[in-house]
Amino acid sequence: MKSTIVLLGPPGSGKGTQGEKLCSEFGYVKLSTGDMLREAVKNGTELGKKAKEYMDAGALVPNDLIIGMMKEKIAAADGKVILDGFPRTIEQADALGEQMDVDIALNLDVDDGELVKRITMRRSCPSCNAVYHLLYNAPKNEGVCDKCGAKLYQRDDDTEETVLNRLKTYREKTMPLIGYYEGKGKLVTVEGVGSIDEIFEKVKKAIQ
Ligand code: AP5
């Protein structure tokens, strides 16, 4: 089984959802730049203050801030690692390549219409970062996290307008990573439409 996995794919393609399942079933450690940045915003750190305006606009946080943050996290990570939301630019991918070898870049392919539906109806846990969907993956008790009991919320960047900006940013800045990892012989694309469990079966096969 591969030990370093980069999860690629547009916003809402299921990177966080599939990453969580890989952690529960196979003991991966997931490093999610989105979760780290939201935590920094919540705690009002210097990084959080700088990142918030980019996140709210659906733009990428500048490379130097992200690469600095991830260098420390990657250095501290032990065992099998999933990178969710990093790298997102060629510059970030080069920085990652200097620090560790990537075994597989798993690209979740989902069409735009489905992405907008998924994101605008997503609900997230502010405490344990679990994600739900009002229709496809609803919590057992409305508005409450199944895992830790915290009150669920809607992310500030999960509005339709911001989602469209995030998709544009993805196409301009992150899609080139598909060719980048393909050129290195590391890319595997998985069709990301279907039930969460159906996609997980495909993901498991891809990482063997
Ligand atoms: P980040 O948090 O990484 O957001 P994202 O990449 O836009 O991805 P999402 O979290 O929106 O979606 P996902 O693919 O994880 O899908 P999920 O599993 O939740 O980044 C946020 C912001 O931070 C960025 O815009 C940027 O500003 C900044 N940032 C982060 N990393 C950065 C970096 N490296 N460089 C610069 N800036 C950075 O699923 C979505 C929904 O669909 C959920 O409701 C889920 O329940 C549902 N769902 C999942 N799978 C299925 C399925 N198969 N069928 C039906 N519903 C499903």
mmCIF file of C-alpha atoms and ligand atoms in Angstrom:
data_model
loop_
_atom_site.group_PDB
_atom_site.id
_atom_site.type_symbol
_atom_site.label_atom_id
_atom_site.label_comp_id
_atom_site.label_asym_id
_atom_site.label_seq_id
_atom_site.Cartn_x
_atom_site.Cartn_y
_atom_site.Cartn_z
ATOM 1 C CA MET A 1 0.000 0.000 0.000
ATOM 2 C CA LYS A 2 1.263 3.483 -0.897
ATOM 3 C CA SER A 3 2.607 5.489 2.038
ATOM 4 C CA THR A 4 2.447 9.094 0.805
ATOM 5 C CA ILE A 5 -0.747 10.077 -0.982
ATOM 6 C CA VAL A 6 -1.535 13.482 -2.466
ATOM 7 C CA LEU A 7 -5.282 14.010 -2.876
ATOM 8 C CA LEU A 8 -6.001 16.137 -5.943
ATOM 9 C CA GLY A 9 -9.368 17.303 -7.201
ATOM 10 C CA PRO A 10 -11.581 20.377 -7.339
ATOM 11 C CA PRO A 11 -13.352 21.852 -4.302
ATOM 12 C CA GLY A 12 -16.068 19.473 -3.144
ATOM 13 C CA SER A 13 -14.732 16.444 -5.026
ATOM 14 C CA GLY A 14 -14.531 14.430 -1.800
ATOM 15 C CA LYS A 15 -10.860 14.756 -0.817
ATOM 16 C CA GLY A 16 -11.687 15.290 2.858
ATOM 17 C CA THR A 17 -14.357 12.563 2.912
ATOM 18 C CA GLN A 18 -12.216 9.886 1.250
ATOM 19 C CA GLY A 19 -9.142 10.973 3.211
ATOM 20 C CA GLU A 20 -11.008 10.453 6.494
ATOM 21 C CA LYS A 21 -12.058 6.962 5.431
ATOM 22 C CA LEU A 22 -8.465 6.046 4.563
ATOM 23 C CA CYS A 23 -7.354 7.300 7.995
ATOM 24 C CA SER A 24 -10.006 5.241 9.831
ATOM 25 C CA GLU A 25 -9.430 2.060 7.852
ATOM 26 C CA PHE A 26 -5.678 2.096 7.271
ATOM 27 C CA GLY A 27 -4.189 4.408 9.919
ATOM 28 C CA TYR A 28 -3.013 7.224 7.665
ATOM 29 C CA VAL A 29 -2.326 10.642 9.149
ATOM 30 C CA LYS A 30 -4.169 13.332 7.166
ATOM 31 C CA LEU A 31 -2.659 16.778 6.782
ATOM 32 C CA SER A 32 -5.325 19.148 5.457
ATOM 33 C CA THR A 33 -4.199 22.691 4.668
ATOM 34 C CA GLY A 34 -7.847 23.858 4.620
ATOM 35 C CA ASP A 35 -8.436 22.525 8.167
ATOM 36 C CA MET A 36 -5.173 24.067 9.388
ATOM 37 C CA LEU A 37 -6.051 27.447 7.891
ATOM 38 C CA ARG A 38 -9.602 27.407 9.320
ATOM 39 C CA GLU A 39 -8.118 26.601 12.749
ATOM 40 C CA ALA A 40 -5.706 29.538 12.379
ATOM 41 C CA VAL A 41 -8.593 31.847 11.429
ATOM 42 C CA LYS A 42 -10.658 30.607 14.403
ATOM 43 C CA ASN A 43 -7.738 31.203 16.794
ATOM 44 C CA GLY A 44 -7.009 34.654 15.343
ATOM 45 C CA THR A 45 -3.305 33.885 14.719
ATOM 46 C CA GLU A 46 -1.161 36.043 12.421
ATOM 47 C CA LEU A 47 -1.435 33.356 9.718
ATOM 48 C CA GLY A 48 -5.216 33.213 10.179
ATOM 49 C CA LYS A 49 -5.567 36.988 9.851
ATOM 50 C CA LYS A 50 -3.545 36.987 6.632
ATOM 51 C CA ALA A 51 -5.301 33.906 5.167
ATOM 52 C CA LYS A 52 -8.925 34.862 5.817
ATOM 53 C CA GLU A 53 -9.395 37.412 3.039
ATOM 54 C CA TYR A 54 -8.006 35.011 0.421
ATOM 55 C CA MET A 55 -10.165 32.133 1.659
ATOM 56 C CA ASP A 56 -13.338 34.219 1.764
ATOM 57 C CA ALA A 57 -12.707 35.358 -1.819
ATOM 58 C CA GLY A 58 -12.119 31.799 -3.068
ATOM 59 C CA ALA A 59 -8.481 32.609 -3.882
ATOM 60 C CA LEU A 60 -5.362 30.720 -2.837
ATOM 61 C CA VAL A 61 -3.397 31.796 0.223
ATOM 62 C CA PRO A 62 0.109 32.905 -0.905
ATOM 63 C CA ASN A 63 2.624 30.114 -1.486
ATOM 64 C CA ASP A 64 5.181 31.353 1.069
ATOM 65 C CA LEU A 65 2.658 31.162 3.920
ATOM 66 C CA ILE A 66 1.477 27.684 2.934
ATOM 67 C CA ILE A 67 4.902 26.219 2.234
ATOM 68 C CA GLY A 68 6.240 27.539 5.560
ATOM 69 C CA MET A 69 3.294 26.015 7.457
ATOM 70 C CA MET A 70 3.496 22.645 5.676
ATOM 71 C CA LYS A 71 7.266 22.233 6.006
ATOM 72 C CA GLU A 72 6.916 21.970 9.788
ATOM 73 C CA LYS A 73 3.871 19.684 9.667
ATOM 74 C CA ILE A 74 5.455 17.306 7.166
ATOM 75 C CA ALA A 75 8.700 17.187 9.125
ATOM 76 C CA ALA A 76 6.701 16.225 12.250
ATOM 77 C CA ALA A 77 4.484 13.623 10.520
ATOM 78 C CA ASP A 78 5.259 10.001 11.224
ATOM 79 C CA GLY A 79 4.129 6.978 9.199
ATOM 80 C CA LYS A 80 1.683 6.937 6.284
ATOM 81 C CA VAL A 81 0.615 10.420 5.213
ATOM 82 C CA ILE A 82 -2.291 11.826 3.211
ATOM 83 C CA LEU A 83 -1.932 15.373 1.927
ATOM 84 C CA ASP A 84 -5.386 16.921 1.443
ATOM 85 C CA GLY A 85 -5.354 20.302 -0.313
ATOM 86 C CA PHE A 86 -1.564 20.479 -0.659
ATOM 87 C CA PRO A 87 0.116 21.008 -3.042
ATOM 88 C CA ARG A 88 -2.167 23.348 -4.969
ATOM 89 C CA THR A 89 0.371 25.073 -7.212
ATOM 90 C CA ILE A 90 3.461 23.932 -9.101
ATOM 91 C CA GLU A 91 5.610 25.943 -6.677
ATOM 92 C CA GLN A 92 4.086 24.072 -3.725
ATOM 93 C CA ALA A 93 4.587 20.733 -5.502
ATOM 94 C CA ASP A 94 8.272 21.511 -6.106
ATOM 95 C CA ALA A 95 8.700 22.451 -2.426
ATOM 96 C CA LEU A 96 7.018 19.193 -1.375
ATOM 97 C CA GLY A 97 9.220 17.188 -3.755
ATOM 98 C CA GLU A 98 12.315 18.612 -2.066
ATOM 99 C CA GLN A 99 11.066 17.384 1.302
ATOM 100 C CA MET A 100 9.480 13.986 0.586
ATOM 101 C CA ASP A 101 8.702 11.505 -2.189
ATOM 102 C CA VAL A 102 5.076 11.271 -3.301
ATOM 103 C CA ASP A 103 3.956 7.683 -4.014
ATOM 104 C CA ILE A 104 0.644 8.526 -5.681
ATOM 105 C CA ALA A 105 -1.366 11.600 -6.667
ATOM 106 C CA LEU A 106 -4.984 10.503 -6.528
ATOM 107 C CA ASN A 107 -7.183 12.770 -8.621
ATOM 108 C CA LEU A 108 -10.943 12.758 -7.920
ATOM 109 C CA ASP A 109 -12.817 13.737 -11.074
ATOM 110 C CA VAL A 110 -16.271 15.327 -10.545
ATOM 111 C CA ASP A 111 -18.285 17.648 -12.819
ATOM 112 C CA ASP A 112 -18.993 21.269 -11.838
ATOM 113 C CA GLY A 113 -22.777 20.927 -11.389
ATOM 114 C CA GLU A 114 -22.301 18.145 -8.847
ATOM 115 C CA LEU A 115 -19.551 20.112 -7.061
ATOM 116 C CA VAL A 116 -21.799 23.135 -6.506
ATOM 117 C CA LYS A 117 -24.577 20.884 -5.126
ATOM 118 C CA ARG A 118 -22.174 19.176 -2.783
ATOM 119 C CA ILE A 119 -20.525 22.298 -1.431
ATOM 120 C CA THR A 120 -23.552 24.520 -0.903
ATOM 121 C CA MET A 121 -25.252 21.772 1.134
ATOM 122 C CA ARG A 122 -22.171 20.755 3.097
ATOM 123 C CA ARG A 123 -22.147 21.146 6.874
ATOM 124 C CA SER A 124 -18.890 20.928 8.818
ATOM 125 C CA CYS A 125 -17.874 20.257 12.400
ATOM 126 C CA PRO A 126 -15.824 23.100 13.922
ATOM 127 C CA SER A 127 -14.399 20.771 16.538
ATOM 128 C CA CYS A 128 -13.320 17.491 14.844
ATOM 129 C CA ASN A 129 -13.551 18.659 11.165
ATOM 130 C CA ALA A 130 -15.999 15.893 10.157
ATOM 131 C CA VAL A 131 -18.023 16.787 7.038
ATOM 132 C CA TYR A 132 -21.669 16.047 6.258
ATOM 133 C CA HIS A 133 -24.094 16.770 3.443
ATOM 134 C CA LEU A 134 -27.730 17.677 4.073
ATOM 135 C CA LEU A 135 -28.947 15.129 1.498
ATOM 136 C CA TYR A 136 -26.154 12.657 0.733
ATOM 137 C CA ASN A 137 -24.502 12.212 4.112
ATOM 138 C CA ALA A 138 -26.738 13.724 6.782
ATOM 139 C CA PRO A 139 -25.837 13.590 10.489
ATOM 140 C CA LYS A 140 -28.016 11.277 12.613
ATOM 141 C CA ASN A 141 -29.309 14.248 14.639
ATOM 142 C CA GLU A 142 -29.954 17.420 12.667
ATOM 143 C CA GLY A 143 -27.236 20.046 13.121
ATOM 144 C CA VAL A 144 -25.120 17.908 15.477
ATOM 145 C CA CYS A 145 -21.826 16.105 14.746
ATOM 146 C CA ASP A 146 -22.184 12.297 15.024
ATOM 147 C CA LYS A 147 -18.583 11.953 16.134
ATOM 148 C CA CYS A 148 -18.130 14.595 18.830
ATOM 149 C CA GLY A 149 -21.561 16.192 19.440
ATOM 150 C CA ALA A 150 -20.502 19.736 18.410
ATOM 151 C CA LYS A 151 -22.954 22.036 16.620
ATOM 152 C CA LEU A 152 -22.400 21.896 12.828
ATOM 153 C CA TYR A 153 -21.855 25.060 10.775
ATOM 154 C CA GLN A 154 -21.675 26.171 7.144
ATOM 155 C CA ARG A 155 -18.206 27.314 6.049
ATOM 156 C CA ASP A 156 -17.955 31.015 5.071
ATOM 157 C CA ASP A 157 -16.575 29.987 1.657
ATOM 158 C CA ASP A 158 -19.384 27.508 0.918
ATOM 159 C CA THR A 159 -21.699 30.058 -0.727
ATOM 160 C CA GLU A 160 -22.505 29.610 -4.423
ATOM 161 C CA GLU A 161 -20.667 32.814 -5.421
ATOM 162 C CA THR A 162 -17.442 31.835 -3.636
ATOM 163 C CA VAL A 163 -17.667 28.273 -4.935
ATOM 164 C CA LEU A 164 -17.613 29.576 -8.512
ATOM 165 C CA ASN A 165 -14.456 31.599 -7.711
ATOM 166 C CA ARG A 166 -12.882 28.546 -6.078
ATOM 167 C CA LEU A 167 -13.566 26.493 -9.219
ATOM 168 C CA LYS A 168 -11.956 29.191 -11.377
ATOM 169 C CA THR A 169 -8.924 29.305 -9.080
ATOM 170 C CA TYR A 170 -8.721 25.515 -9.209
ATOM 171 C CA ARG A 171 -8.652 25.513 -13.023
ATOM 172 C CA GLU A 172 -6.006 28.223 -13.241
ATOM 173 C CA LYS A 173 -3.657 27.245 -10.441
ATOM 174 C CA THR A 174 -4.207 23.639 -9.390
ATOM 175 C CA MET A 175 -5.268 21.738 -12.515
ATOM 176 C CA PRO A 176 -1.719 21.964 -13.945
ATOM 177 C CA LEU A 177 -0.702 19.557 -11.166
ATOM 178 C CA ILE A 178 -2.538 16.789 -13.018
ATOM 179 C CA GLY A 179 0.009 17.015 -15.854
ATOM 180 C CA TYR A 180 2.828 17.561 -13.335
ATOM 181 C CA TYR A 181 2.195 14.256 -11.531
ATOM 182 C CA GLU A 182 1.274 12.448 -14.745
ATOM 183 C CA GLY A 183 4.719 13.378 -16.076
ATOM 184 C CA LYS A 184 6.271 11.797 -12.994
ATOM 185 C CA GLY A 185 4.227 8.599 -13.449
ATOM 186 C CA LYS A 186 2.380 9.172 -10.142
ATOM 187 C CA LEU A 187 -1.117 10.147 -11.288
ATOM 188 C CA VAL A 188 -4.189 7.960 -10.872
ATOM 189 C CA THR A 189 -7.591 9.450 -11.709
ATOM 190 C CA VAL A 190 -10.719 8.056 -10.071
ATOM 191 C CA GLU A 191 -14.217 8.943 -11.275
ATOM 192 C CA GLY A 192 -15.592 10.709 -8.161
ATOM 193 C CA VAL A 193 -19.343 10.499 -8.865
ATOM 194 C CA GLY A 194 -21.317 7.782 -7.098
ATOM 195 C CA SER A 195 -21.939 6.971 -3.453
ATOM 196 C CA ILE A 196 -19.191 7.695 -0.918
ATOM 197 C CA ASP A 197 -18.719 3.948 -0.363
ATOM 198 C CA GLU A 198 -18.564 3.159 -4.097
ATOM 199 C CA ILE A 199 -15.842 5.740 -4.548
ATOM 200 C CA PHE A 200 -13.976 4.430 -1.521
ATOM 201 C CA GLU A 201 -13.804 0.988 -3.159
ATOM 202 C CA LYS A 202 -12.139 2.563 -6.212
ATOM 203 C CA VAL A 203 -9.789 4.596 -4.023
ATOM 204 C CA LYS A 204 -8.693 1.493 -2.106
ATOM 205 C CA LYS A 205 -7.863 -0.321 -5.359
ATOM 206 C CA ALA A 206 -5.914 2.705 -6.615
ATOM 207 C CA ILE A 207 -3.617 2.874 -3.583
ATOM 208 C CA GLN A 208 -2.730 -0.850 -3.426
HETATM 209 P P1 AP5 B 1 -9.965 23.388 1.403
HETATM 210 O O1 AP5 B 1 -10.581 23.260 2.723
HETATM 211 O O2 AP5 B 1 -8.834 22.505 1.025
HETATM 212 O O3 AP5 B 1 -11.137 23.321 0.331
HETATM 213 P P2 AP5 B 1 -11.270 22.637 -1.113
HETATM 214 O O4 AP5 B 1 -10.077 22.084 -1.787
HETATM 215 O O5 AP5 B 1 -11.971 23.707 -1.845
HETATM 216 O O6 AP5 B 1 -11.988 21.360 -0.837
HETATM 217 P P3 AP5 B 1 -13.260 21.170 -0.012
HETATM 218 O O7 AP5 B 1 -12.915 21.060 1.456
HETATM 219 O O8 AP5 B 1 -14.262 22.209 -0.375
HETATM 220 O O9 AP5 B 1 -13.821 19.812 -0.609
HETATM 221 P P4 AP5 B 1 -13.344 18.307 -0.521
HETATM 222 O O10 AP5 B 1 -12.781 17.895 -1.831
HETATM 223 O O11 AP5 B 1 -12.524 18.020 0.703
HETATM 224 O O12 AP5 B 1 -14.782 17.627 -0.397
HETATM 225 P P5 AP5 B 1 -15.545 17.036 0.881
HETATM 226 O O13 AP5 B 1 -15.004 15.684 1.200
HETATM 227 O O14 AP5 B 1 -15.638 18.031 1.993
HETATM 228 O O15 AP5 B 1 -9.444 24.888 1.170
HETATM 229 C C1 AP5 B 1 -10.222 26.003 1.543
HETATM 230 C C2 AP5 B 1 -9.450 27.278 1.206
HETATM 231 O O16 AP5 B 1 -8.212 27.331 1.939
HETATM 232 C C3 AP5 B 1 -9.007 27.429 -0.271
HETATM 233 O O17 AP5 B 1 -10.043 27.968 -1.083
HETATM 234 C C4 AP5 B 1 -7.798 28.352 -0.133
HETATM 235 O O18 AP5 B 1 -8.184 29.695 0.044
HETATM 236 C C5 AP5 B 1 -7.146 27.872 1.151
HETATM 237 N N1 AP5 B 1 -6.144 26.816 0.917
HETATM 238 C C6 AP5 B 1 -6.215 25.496 1.323
HETATM 239 N N2 AP5 B 1 -5.123 24.826 0.935
HETATM 240 C C7 AP5 B 1 -4.337 25.725 0.267
HETATM 241 C C8 AP5 B 1 -3.090 25.621 -0.397
HETATM 242 N N3 AP5 B 1 -2.408 24.449 -0.448
HETATM 243 N N4 AP5 B 1 -2.577 26.738 -0.990
HETATM 244 C C9 AP5 B 1 -3.241 27.921 -0.942
HETATM 245 N N5 AP5 B 1 -4.441 28.084 -0.345
HETATM 246 C C10 AP5 B 1 -4.983 26.997 0.272
HETATM 247 O O19 AP5 B 1 -17.007 16.821 0.230
HETATM 248 C C11 AP5 B 1 -17.792 17.939 -0.126
HETATM 249 C C12 AP5 B 1 -19.269 17.666 0.215
HETATM 250 O O20 AP5 B 1 -19.739 16.611 -0.614
HETATM 251 C C13 AP5 B 1 -19.521 17.208 1.661
HETATM 252 O O21 AP5 B 1 -20.764 17.713 2.062
HETATM 253 C C14 AP5 B 1 -19.576 15.662 1.556
HETATM 254 O O22 AP5 B 1 -20.393 15.089 2.556
HETATM 255 C C15 AP5 B 1 -20.182 15.494 0.164
HETATM 256 N N6 AP5 B 1 -19.687 14.305 -0.532
HETATM 257 C C16 AP5 B 1 -18.442 13.787 -0.535
HETATM 258 N N7 AP5 B 1 -18.370 12.708 -1.336
HETATM 259 C C17 AP5 B 1 -19.621 12.562 -1.859
HETATM 260 C C18 AP5 B 1 -20.197 11.629 -2.769
HETATM 261 N N8 AP5 B 1 -19.492 10.635 -3.309
HETATM 262 N N9 AP5 B 1 -21.486 11.774 -3.092
HETATM 263 C C19 AP5 B 1 -22.231 12.763 -2.567
HETATM 264 N N10 AP5 B 1 -21.744 13.679 -1.694
HETATM 265 C C20 AP5 B 1 -20.453 13.575 -1.354
#
